[in-house]
XYZ file of C-alpha atoms in Angstrom:
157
model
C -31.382 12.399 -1.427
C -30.350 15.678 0.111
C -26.837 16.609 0.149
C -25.705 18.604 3.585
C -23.222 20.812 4.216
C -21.614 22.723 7.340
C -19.229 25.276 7.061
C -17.219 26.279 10.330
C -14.892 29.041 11.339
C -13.935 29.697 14.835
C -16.540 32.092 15.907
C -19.258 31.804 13.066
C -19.724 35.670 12.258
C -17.487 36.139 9.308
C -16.441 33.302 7.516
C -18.317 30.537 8.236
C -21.972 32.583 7.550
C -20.179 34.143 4.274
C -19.537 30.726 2.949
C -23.076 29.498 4.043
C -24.674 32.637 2.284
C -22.779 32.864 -0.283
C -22.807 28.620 -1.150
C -27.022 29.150 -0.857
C -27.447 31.865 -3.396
C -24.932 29.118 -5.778
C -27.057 26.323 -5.138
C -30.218 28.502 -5.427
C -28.757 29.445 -8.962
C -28.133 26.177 -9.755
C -32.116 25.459 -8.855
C -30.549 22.662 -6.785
C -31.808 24.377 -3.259
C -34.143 21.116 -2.787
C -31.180 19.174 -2.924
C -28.565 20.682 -1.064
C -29.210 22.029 2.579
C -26.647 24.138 4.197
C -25.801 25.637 7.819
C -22.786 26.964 9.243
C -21.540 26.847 13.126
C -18.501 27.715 15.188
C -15.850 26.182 17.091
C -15.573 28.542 19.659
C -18.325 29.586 21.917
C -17.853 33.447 22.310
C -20.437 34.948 19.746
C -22.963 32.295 20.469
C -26.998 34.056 19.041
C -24.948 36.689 17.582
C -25.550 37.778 14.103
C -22.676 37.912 11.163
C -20.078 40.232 11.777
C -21.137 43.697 9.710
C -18.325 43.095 6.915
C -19.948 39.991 6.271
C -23.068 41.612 6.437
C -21.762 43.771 3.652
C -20.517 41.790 1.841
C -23.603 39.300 2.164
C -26.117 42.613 0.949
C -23.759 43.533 -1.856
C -24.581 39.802 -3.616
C -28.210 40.268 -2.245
C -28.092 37.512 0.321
C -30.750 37.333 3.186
C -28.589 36.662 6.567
C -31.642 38.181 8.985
C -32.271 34.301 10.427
C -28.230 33.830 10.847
C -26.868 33.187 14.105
C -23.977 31.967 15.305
C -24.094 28.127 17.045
C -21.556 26.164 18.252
C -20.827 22.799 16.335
C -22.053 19.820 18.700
C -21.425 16.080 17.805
C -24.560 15.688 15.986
C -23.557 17.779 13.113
C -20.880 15.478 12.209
C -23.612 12.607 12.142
C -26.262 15.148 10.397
C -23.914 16.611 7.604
C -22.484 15.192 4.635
C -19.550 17.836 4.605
C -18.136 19.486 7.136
C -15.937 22.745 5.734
C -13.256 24.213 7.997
C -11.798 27.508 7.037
C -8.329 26.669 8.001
C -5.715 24.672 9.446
C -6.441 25.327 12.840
C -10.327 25.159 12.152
C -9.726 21.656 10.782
C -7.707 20.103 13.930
C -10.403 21.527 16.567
C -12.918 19.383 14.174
C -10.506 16.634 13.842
C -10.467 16.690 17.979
C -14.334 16.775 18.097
C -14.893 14.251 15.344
C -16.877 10.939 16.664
C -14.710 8.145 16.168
C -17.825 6.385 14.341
C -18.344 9.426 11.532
C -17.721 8.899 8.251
C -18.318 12.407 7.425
C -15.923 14.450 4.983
C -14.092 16.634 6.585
C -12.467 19.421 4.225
C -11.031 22.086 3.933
C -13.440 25.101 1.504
C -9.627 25.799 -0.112
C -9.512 22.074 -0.791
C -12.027 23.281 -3.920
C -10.248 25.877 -5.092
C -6.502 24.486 -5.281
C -6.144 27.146 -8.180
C -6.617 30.066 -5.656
C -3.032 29.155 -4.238
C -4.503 29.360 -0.384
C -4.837 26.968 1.945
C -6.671 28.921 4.367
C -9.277 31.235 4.210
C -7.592 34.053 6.385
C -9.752 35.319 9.214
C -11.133 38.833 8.467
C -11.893 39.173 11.600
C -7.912 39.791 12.484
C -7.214 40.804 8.897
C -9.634 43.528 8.082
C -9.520 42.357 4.630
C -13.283 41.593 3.898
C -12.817 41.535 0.096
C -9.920 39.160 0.136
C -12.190 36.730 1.856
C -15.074 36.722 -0.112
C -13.007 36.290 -3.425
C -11.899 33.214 -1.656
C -14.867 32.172 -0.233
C -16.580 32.681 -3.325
C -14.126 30.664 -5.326
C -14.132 27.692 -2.591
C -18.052 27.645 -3.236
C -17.804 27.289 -7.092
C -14.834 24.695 -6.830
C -17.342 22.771 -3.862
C -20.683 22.624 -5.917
C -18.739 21.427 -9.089
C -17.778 18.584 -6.852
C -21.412 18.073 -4.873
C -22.851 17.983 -8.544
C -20.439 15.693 -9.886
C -20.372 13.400 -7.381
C -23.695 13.213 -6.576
C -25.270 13.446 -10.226
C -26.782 16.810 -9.630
């Protein structure tokens, strides 16, 4: 069995591709990359083919992560039949995927904070807006560890 997993900001340059890249190089630690594939789209449609944004592109070099083949896609209605998990950023993330959600999925809808309750966030703010690159990333990062605990132990990984 392969466990899947979509992560999804609004516009799928900063947070979204941070969590994807930064989630990979986790489960490639864990030598569980043949068990757990992973993508990341957007809700909103105006970076569509772009590449991450170039914070997340710094950040994503400082940890050594390959984002060359990342570009931003807009979720469509087969994702929530093709993932496992689908991980919203934030509250406002979450009720666009609520709204697009196929009545018949049974996908789990979450929220990447949702794995880190310890953080004290809800939301992973949008750097975008904030500027605040490193906040993210500590947050993202922490999301990731709290998510893969909870992939392993669910799944018997």
């Amino acid at each position: 069995m392969v466990v899947r997993v979509l992560f999804v900001c609004l516009g799928n340059i900063c947070r979204s591709p941070m969590a994807e890249g930064m989630f990979r190089a986790k489960v490639d630690a864990a030598g569980l990359s043949d068990a757990i594939r992973i993508d990341s789209a957007a809700t909103g449609n105006w970076n569509l083919g772009n590449p991450p944004h170039r914070g997340t592109q710094q950040v994503l070099t400082k940890h050594g992560i390959d984002y060359s083949q990342m570009r931003a896609r807009l979720i469509d209605k087969d994702d929530f039949a093709d993932f496992d998990y689908v991980i919203g950023m934030d509250g406002s993330n979450m009720q666009d995927l609520e709204a697009l959600k196929p009545l018949e999925s049974d996908v789990a809808l979450k929220k990447l904070m949702d794995f880190a309750p310890d953080e004290g966030q809800h939301d992973v703010p949008d750097p975008y807006y904030t500027g605040n690159f490193a906040e993210t990333e500590r947050l993202v990062s922490a999301g990731c560890d709290g998510l893969l605990k909870a992939i392993r132990e669910k799944f018997s990984l």
